[in-house]
PDB file of C-alpha atoms in Angstrom:
ATOM      1  CA  UNK A   1      -4.148   0.550   2.925  1.00  0.00           C
ATOM      2  CA  UNK A   2      -7.024  -2.487   3.039  1.00  0.00           C
ATOM      3  CA  UNK A   3      -9.926  -3.178   0.715  1.00  0.00           C
ATOM      4  CA  UNK A   4     -13.404  -3.120   2.538  1.00  0.00           C
ATOM      5  CA  UNK A   5     -13.317  -7.032   2.961  1.00  0.00           C
ATOM      6  CA  UNK A   6      -9.925  -7.241   4.776  1.00  0.00           C
ATOM      7  CA  UNK A   7     -10.309  -8.585   8.246  1.00  0.00           C
ATOM      8  CA  UNK A   8      -9.352  -5.512  10.481  1.00  0.00           C
ATOM      9  CA  UNK A   9      -9.027  -7.487  13.465  1.00  0.00           C
ATOM     10  CA  UNK A  10      -6.003  -9.162  12.295  1.00  0.00           C
ATOM     11  CA  UNK A  11      -3.945  -5.832  11.917  1.00  0.00           C
ATOM     12  CA  UNK A  12      -1.883  -3.430  13.439  1.00  0.00           C
ATOM     13  CA  UNK A  13      -2.711  -0.995  16.713  1.00  0.00           C
ATOM     14  CA  UNK A  14      -4.135   2.116  14.851  1.00  0.00           C
ATOM     15  CA  UNK A  15      -7.087   1.780  12.673  1.00  0.00           C
ATOM     16  CA  UNK A  16      -8.023   4.833  10.301  1.00  0.00           C
ATOM     17  CA  UNK A  17     -11.357   4.804   8.677  1.00  0.00           C
ATOM     18  CA  UNK A  18     -11.672   5.838   5.199  1.00  0.00           C
ATOM     19  CA  UNK A  19     -15.024   4.335   4.145  1.00  0.00           C
ATOM     20  CA  UNK A  20     -16.259   5.302   0.811  1.00  0.00           C
ATOM     21  CA  UNK A  21     -12.933   6.283  -0.507  1.00  0.00           C
ATOM     22  CA  UNK A  22     -11.066   3.857  -3.039  1.00  0.00           C
ATOM     23  CA  UNK A  23      -7.420   3.340  -2.798  1.00  0.00           C
ATOM     24  CA  UNK A  24      -5.972   4.759  -5.685  1.00  0.00           C
ATOM     25  CA  UNK A  25      -7.458   8.316  -4.862  1.00  0.00           C
ATOM     26  CA  UNK A  26      -6.222   7.644  -1.477  1.00  0.00           C
ATOM     27  CA  UNK A  27      -2.707   6.552  -2.200  1.00  0.00           C
ATOM     28  CA  UNK A  28      -2.410   9.470  -4.658  1.00  0.00           C
ATOM     29  CA  UNK A  29      -2.988  11.781  -1.845  1.00  0.00           C
ATOM     30  CA  UNK A  30      -0.900  10.133   0.774  1.00  0.00           C
ATOM     31  CA  UNK A  31       2.117   9.715  -1.744  1.00  0.00           C
ATOM     32  CA  UNK A  32       2.179  13.553  -1.921  1.00  0.00           C
ATOM     33  CA  UNK A  33       2.701  13.722   1.887  1.00  0.00           C
ATOM     34  CA  UNK A  34       4.549  10.614   2.822  1.00  0.00           C
ATOM     35  CA  UNK A  35       7.990   9.660   0.940  1.00  0.00           C
ATOM     36  CA  UNK A  36       8.387   5.854   0.827  1.00  0.00           C
ATOM     37  CA  UNK A  37      11.508   4.172   1.767  1.00  0.00           C
ATOM     38  CA  UNK A  38      14.206   4.582  -0.843  1.00  0.00           C
ATOM     39  CA  UNK A  39      16.562   2.117   0.687  1.00  0.00           C
ATOM     40  CA  UNK A  40      14.706  -0.901   0.090  1.00  0.00           C
ATOM     41  CA  UNK A  41      14.058  -2.737  -3.186  1.00  0.00           C
ATOM     42  CA  UNK A  42      10.302  -2.612  -3.009  1.00  0.00           C
ATOM     43  CA  UNK A  43       8.736   0.210  -0.558  1.00  0.00           C
ATOM     44  CA  UNK A  44       5.141  -1.081  -1.668  1.00  0.00           C
ATOM     45  CA  UNK A  45       3.506  -4.270  -1.508  1.00  0.00           C
ATOM     46  CA  UNK A  46       0.434  -6.286  -2.494  1.00  0.00           C
ATOM     47  CA  UNK A  47      -0.924  -9.921  -1.500  1.00  0.00           C
ATOM     48  CA  UNK A  48      -0.011 -12.136  -4.273  1.00  0.00           C
ATOM     49  CA  UNK A  49      -2.950 -14.108  -5.884  1.00  0.00           C
ATOM     50  CA  UNK A  50      -3.665 -17.521  -4.299  1.00  0.00           C
ATOM     51  CA  UNK A  51      -2.957 -20.716  -6.257  1.00  0.00           C
ATOM     52  CA  UNK A  52      -6.701 -21.085  -7.454  1.00  0.00           C
ATOM     53  CA  UNK A  53      -7.196 -17.339  -8.478  1.00  0.00           C
ATOM     54  CA  UNK A  54      -3.811 -17.755 -10.635  1.00  0.00           C
ATOM     55  CA  UNK A  55      -5.155 -20.832 -11.980  1.00  0.00           C
ATOM     56  CA  UNK A  56      -8.501 -19.046 -12.970  1.00  0.00           C
ATOM     57  CA  UNK A  57      -6.443 -16.070 -14.603  1.00  0.00           C
ATOM     58  CA  UNK A  58      -7.901 -13.625 -11.929  1.00  0.00           C
ATOM     59  CA  UNK A  59      -6.934  -9.974 -13.212  1.00  0.00           C
ATOM     60  CA  UNK A  60      -5.586  -7.504 -10.902  1.00  0.00           C
ATOM     61  CA  UNK A  61      -5.977  -4.314 -12.791  1.00  0.00           C
ATOM     62  CA  UNK A  62      -5.755  -2.045  -9.555  1.00  0.00           C
ATOM     63  CA  UNK A  63      -2.241  -3.242  -9.221  1.00  0.00           C
ATOM     64  CA  UNK A  64      -1.500  -1.290 -12.460  1.00  0.00           C
ATOM     65  CA  UNK A  65      -3.007   2.006 -11.172  1.00  0.00           C
ATOM     66  CA  UNK A  66      -0.830   1.528  -7.888  1.00  0.00           C
ATOM     67  CA  UNK A  67       2.488   1.038  -9.944  1.00  0.00           C
ATOM     68  CA  UNK A  68       1.579   4.406 -12.248  1.00  0.00           C
ATOM     69  CA  UNK A  69       1.084   5.989  -9.064  1.00  0.00           C
ATOM     70  CA  UNK A  70       4.256   5.132  -7.325  1.00  0.00           C
ATOM     71  CA  UNK A  71       6.041   5.947 -10.519  1.00  0.00           C
ATOM     72  CA  UNK A  72       4.702   9.385 -10.491  1.00  0.00           C
ATOM     73  CA  UNK A  73       5.603   9.659  -7.050  1.00  0.00           C
ATOM     74  CA  UNK A  74       9.347   8.984  -7.658  1.00  0.00           C
ATOM     75  CA  UNK A  75       9.262   5.601  -6.702  1.00  0.00           C
ATOM     76  CA  UNK A  76      11.388   3.731  -8.939  1.00  0.00           C
ATOM     77  CA  UNK A  77      11.024   0.297  -6.786  1.00  0.00           C
ATOM     78  CA  UNK A  78       8.786  -2.637  -7.957  1.00  0.00           C
ATOM     79  CA  UNK A  79       5.595  -3.649  -6.203  1.00  0.00           C
ATOM     80  CA  UNK A  80       6.198  -6.683  -4.549  1.00  0.00           C
ATOM     81  CA  UNK A  81       4.088  -9.521  -4.395  1.00  0.00           C
ATOM     82  CA  UNK A  82       3.794 -11.422  -0.964  1.00  0.00           C
ATOM     83  CA  UNK A  83       2.187 -14.562  -0.256  1.00  0.00           C
ATOM     84  CA  UNK A  84      -1.056 -14.190   1.567  1.00  0.00           C
ATOM     85  CA  UNK A  85      -0.399 -14.973   5.296  1.00  0.00           C
ATOM     86  CA  UNK A  86       2.900 -13.207   4.967  1.00  0.00           C
ATOM     87  CA  UNK A  87       1.122 -10.345   4.008  1.00  0.00           C
ATOM     88  CA  UNK A  88      -1.302 -10.653   7.031  1.00  0.00           C
ATOM     89  CA  UNK A  89       1.754 -10.958   9.334  1.00  0.00           C
ATOM     90  CA  UNK A  90       3.000  -7.889   7.884  1.00  0.00           C
ATOM     91  CA  UNK A  91       0.034  -5.750   8.231  1.00  0.00           C
ATOM     92  CA  UNK A  92      -0.189  -6.761  11.917  1.00  0.00           C
ATOM     93  CA  UNK A  93       3.301  -5.132  12.365  1.00  0.00           C
ATOM     94  CA  UNK A  94       1.974  -1.862  10.623  1.00  0.00           C
ATOM     95  CA  UNK A  95       1.922   1.392  12.147  1.00  0.00           C
ATOM     96  CA  UNK A  96      -1.465   1.754  11.105  1.00  0.00           C
ATOM     97  CA  UNK A  97      -4.088   0.352   8.853  1.00  0.00           C
ATOM     98  CA  UNK A  98      -6.588   2.659   6.827  1.00  0.00           C
ATOM     99  CA  UNK A  99      -9.558   0.574   6.079  1.00  0.00           C
ATOM    100  CA  UNK A 100     -11.306   1.919   2.777  1.00  0.00           C
ATOM    101  CA  UNK A 101     -14.076   1.351   0.661  1.00  0.00           C
ATOM    102  CA  UNK A 102     -12.279  -0.407  -2.239  1.00  0.00           C
ATOM    103  CA  UNK A 103     -13.765  -3.243  -3.994  1.00  0.00           C
ATOM    104  CA  UNK A 104     -11.099  -4.395  -6.440  1.00  0.00           C
ATOM    105  CA  UNK A 105      -9.835  -7.878  -5.649  1.00  0.00           C
ATOM    106  CA  UNK A 106      -6.419  -8.067  -4.042  1.00  0.00           C
ATOM    107  CA  UNK A 107      -6.396  -4.253  -3.480  1.00  0.00           C
ATOM    108  CA  UNK A 108      -4.605  -4.453  -0.454  1.00  0.00           C
ATOM    109  CA  UNK A 109      -1.321  -2.472  -0.309  1.00  0.00           C
ATOM    110  CA  UNK A 110       1.356  -1.962   2.237  1.00  0.00           C
ATOM    111  CA  UNK A 111       3.684   0.752   2.376  1.00  0.00           C
ATOM    112  CA  UNK A 112       6.925   1.638   3.714  1.00  0.00           C
ATOM    113  CA  UNK A 113       7.661   4.934   4.768  1.00  0.00           C
ATOM    114  CA  UNK A 114      10.884   6.841   4.048  1.00  0.00           C
ATOM    115  CA  UNK A 115      12.366   9.886   5.813  1.00  0.00           C
ATOM    116  CA  UNK A 116      11.408  13.270   4.931  1.00  0.00           C
ATOM    117  CA  UNK A 117      14.318  15.437   3.639  1.00  0.00           C
ATOM    118  CA  UNK A 118      14.793  18.599   5.029  1.00  0.00           C
ATOM    119  CA  UNK A 119      13.844  21.497   2.546  1.00  0.00           C
ATOM    120  CA  UNK A 120      15.748  24.856   2.533  1.00  0.00           C
ATOM    121  CA  UNK A 121      13.254  26.373   4.674  1.00  0.00           C
ATOM    122  CA  UNK A 122      15.230  24.410   7.564  1.00  0.00           C
ATOM    123  CA  UNK A 123      18.864  25.570   6.275  1.00  0.00           C
ATOM    124  CA  UNK A 124      19.364  28.545   8.304  1.00  0.00           C
ATOM    125  CA  UNK A 125      18.716  26.531  11.505  1.00  0.00           C
TER     126      UNK A 125
END
């Protein structure tokens, strides 16, 4: 999921528009339907601050929102921080990119989908 300033031309093949929606609200909804990968240390990642922003002490409160939502969804992994250009490379490999209206600095997040467990409704098969 990308904030409104992320260069979509650099991203994956499928673009989904969610203009006007913030990533935290969208993430909350998506996590109810899409389980994250439980076999990796970090099924969710954000772009690490560039050195200049670290030096200025730029704060990223939206990351705390993401961590809370991930924990509520049962994700026990940490929120990975990925170097800027590596983040762009991973975004290019994504199945889909959801462009949002998010305005928070460093608000982009990459999710790694897990598998959907068969529920009791399928046990008779």
